[in-house]
Tab-separated table of C-alpha atoms in Angstrom:
chain	number	residue	atom	x	y	z
A	579	MET	CA	113.942	141.029	-6.142
A	580	PRO	CA	115.524	137.786	-4.542
A	581	PHE	CA	119.119	137.158	-4.491
A	582	HIS	CA	120.138	133.450	-4.739
A	583	SER	CA	124.014	133.645	-3.578
A	584	LYS	CA	126.249	130.613	-4.517
A	585	GLU	CA	126.373	129.778	-0.748
A	586	MET	CA	122.761	129.902	-0.219
A	587	LEU	CA	122.189	127.380	-3.418
A	588	GLU	CA	124.613	125.133	-1.661
A	589	GLN	CA	123.001	125.286	1.823
A	590	TRP	CA	119.597	124.490	0.186
A	591	LEU	CA	121.083	121.816	-2.132
A	592	GLU	CA	122.337	120.285	1.632
A	593	GLU	CA	118.915	120.931	2.886
A	594	PHE	CA	116.950	118.919	0.007
A	595	ALA	CA	119.393	116.250	0.000
A	596	GLY	CA	118.474	116.071	4.062
A	597	LEU	CA	115.181	115.832	3.153
A	598	GLY	CA	116.147	112.088	1.356
A	599	TYR	CA	115.586	112.881	-1.468
A	600	SER	CA	118.500	111.032	-4.116
A	601	ILE	CA	120.323	113.834	-5.709
A	602	SER	CA	123.191	113.119	-8.010
A	603	ASP	CA	126.712	113.553	-7.129
A	604	ARG	CA	126.494	115.500	-10.645
A	605	VAL	CA	124.236	118.602	-8.982
A	606	LYS	CA	126.302	121.657	-8.537
A	607	VAL	CA	126.471	125.529	-7.701
A	608	VAL	CA	128.110	126.946	-10.143
A	609	PRO	CA	129.416	130.840	-10.233
A	610	GLN	CA	127.307	132.695	-12.287
A	611	ASP	CA	127.325	136.817	-12.691
A	612	GLY	CA	124.653	138.605	-11.375
A	613	ALA	CA	123.874	142.470	-11.875
A	614	ASP	CA	126.651	144.734	-10.402
A	615	GLY	CA	129.032	141.451	-10.803
A	616	LEU	CA	127.174	139.851	-7.683
A	617	ASP	CA	127.745	135.831	-7.642
A	618	THR	CA	124.106	134.882	-7.845
A	619	GLY	CA	124.885	131.060	-8.505
A	620	LEU	CA	122.780	128.378	-10.169
A	621	ILE	CA	122.571	124.810	-10.322
A	622	ALA	CA	124.029	122.670	-12.878
A	623	LEU	CA	123.895	119.141	-13.840
A	624	ASN	CA	124.953	116.805	-16.719
A	625	LEU	CA	122.299	113.863	-17.139
A	626	LEU	CA	124.003	110.912	-16.807
A	627	ASP	CA	127.123	111.629	-17.926
A	628	SER	CA	125.102	112.041	-21.591
A	629	MET	CA	127.004	115.688	-22.673
A	630	THR	CA	123.360	116.956	-21.961
A	631	LEU	CA	123.919	120.168	-19.602
A	632	THR	CA	121.009	121.098	-17.360
A	633	TYR	CA	120.898	124.636	-15.383
A	634	ILE	CA	118.418	125.283	-12.891
A	635	GLN	CA	117.614	129.081	-12.559
A	636	PRO	CA	115.286	131.645	-11.685
A	637	GLU	CA	113.245	132.027	-14.676
A	638	PRO	CA	113.708	135.386	-15.609
A	639	LEU	CA	116.928	135.861	-13.430
A	640	GLY	CA	115.974	137.515	-9.994
A	641	SER	CA	112.573	135.955	-10.332
A	642	ILE	CA	110.745	133.524	-7.447
A	643	HIS	CA	109.868	130.961	-10.406
A	644	TRP	CA	112.493	128.416	-11.323
A	645	GLY	CA	112.796	126.658	-14.752
A	646	ILE	CA	114.956	124.136	-15.913
A	647	THR	CA	117.304	124.774	-19.444
A	648	PHE	CA	118.172	122.065	-21.510
A	649	GLU	CA	121.369	122.735	-23.458
A	650	ALA	CA	121.232	122.206	-27.178
A	651	ARG	CA	123.200	118.761	-28.401
A	652	GLU	CA	125.470	118.069	-31.279
A	653	LEU	CA	124.505	114.563	-31.607
A	654	ASP	CA	121.468	112.382	-31.148
A	655	LEU	CA	121.716	110.428	-27.871
A	656	LYS	CA	120.942	106.444	-28.235
A	657	MET	CA	120.235	104.764	-24.702
A	658	ASN	CA	118.961	101.368	-23.952
A	659	ALA	CA	115.606	100.590	-21.487
A	660	GLY	CA	117.726	100.567	-18.222
A	661	ARG	CA	119.676	103.723	-19.122
A	662	THR	CA	116.509	105.212	-19.906
A	663	LEU	CA	114.878	104.319	-16.627
A	664	GLU	CA	117.766	105.786	-15.071
A	665	LEU	CA	117.544	108.941	-17.203
A	666	SER	CA	113.630	108.751	-16.131
A	667	GLY	CA	114.579	108.747	-12.435
A	668	GLU	CA	117.141	111.717	-12.577
A	669	LEU	CA	114.743	113.970	-14.723
A	670	ALA	CA	112.455	113.283	-11.800
A	671	MET	CA	114.859	114.387	-9.405
A	672	VAL	CA	115.283	117.668	-11.674
A	673	SER	CA	111.897	118.198	-11.849
A	674	ILE	CA	111.353	118.095	-8.172
A	675	LEU	CA	114.528	119.998	-7.238
A	676	CYS	CA	113.158	123.372	-9.045
A	677	THR	CA	109.920	123.200	-7.201
A	678	PHE	CA	112.142	122.588	-3.837
A	679	LEU	CA	114.223	125.476	-4.995
A	680	GLN	CA	111.251	127.706	-5.970
A	681	THR	CA	109.190	127.061	-2.782
A	682	LYS	CA	112.465	128.159	-0.891
A	683	SER	CA	112.432	131.455	-2.932
A	684	LEU	CA	108.829	132.352	-2.366
A	685	ALA	CA	109.621	131.425	1.293
A	686	GLU	CA	112.735	133.771	1.232
A	687	VAL	CA	110.574	136.810	-0.080
A	688	GLU	CA	107.703	135.991	2.233
A	689	ALA	CA	109.980	136.595	5.268
A	690	GLU	CA	111.846	139.279	3.979
A	691	ALA	CA	108.237	140.582	3.506
A	692	ASP	CA	107.159	139.803	7.034
A	693	SER	CA	110.163	142.218	8.074
A	694	VAL	CA	108.976	145.243	6.796
A	695	THR	CA	107.333	147.198	9.406
A	696	PRO	CA	106.488	151.167	9.665
A	697	GLU	CA	109.153	150.964	12.497
A	698	THR	CA	111.677	149.465	10.541
A	699	LEU	CA	110.944	151.974	8.179
A	700	GLY	CA	111.464	154.693	10.082
A	701	LEU	CA	107.390	155.676	10.399
């Protein structure tokens, strides 16, 4: 089961931005209490300041599969065409970031699996 610390997720966000992807300044890694009180971290943002909190995290927690959660809104959101286009761009970034995080998690699990040999197990 992979562990995603706040520090690791911050590094992955930097790497994602370094690849040339447009990433909103509102994308943040926030603390999340994991098993045994460990800080697992999760990615959060407020889409276009629309008061729609969005989280990107493993689904279920501890999985290599990542999902996007949009919190419920109390009020309707109305936008003009230009603002809706901006939102669609931000949603595309969130989708690509989610795929990137899932790929990084899979690579992390595979790297750990490759490091386990009979010798490291004392066999």
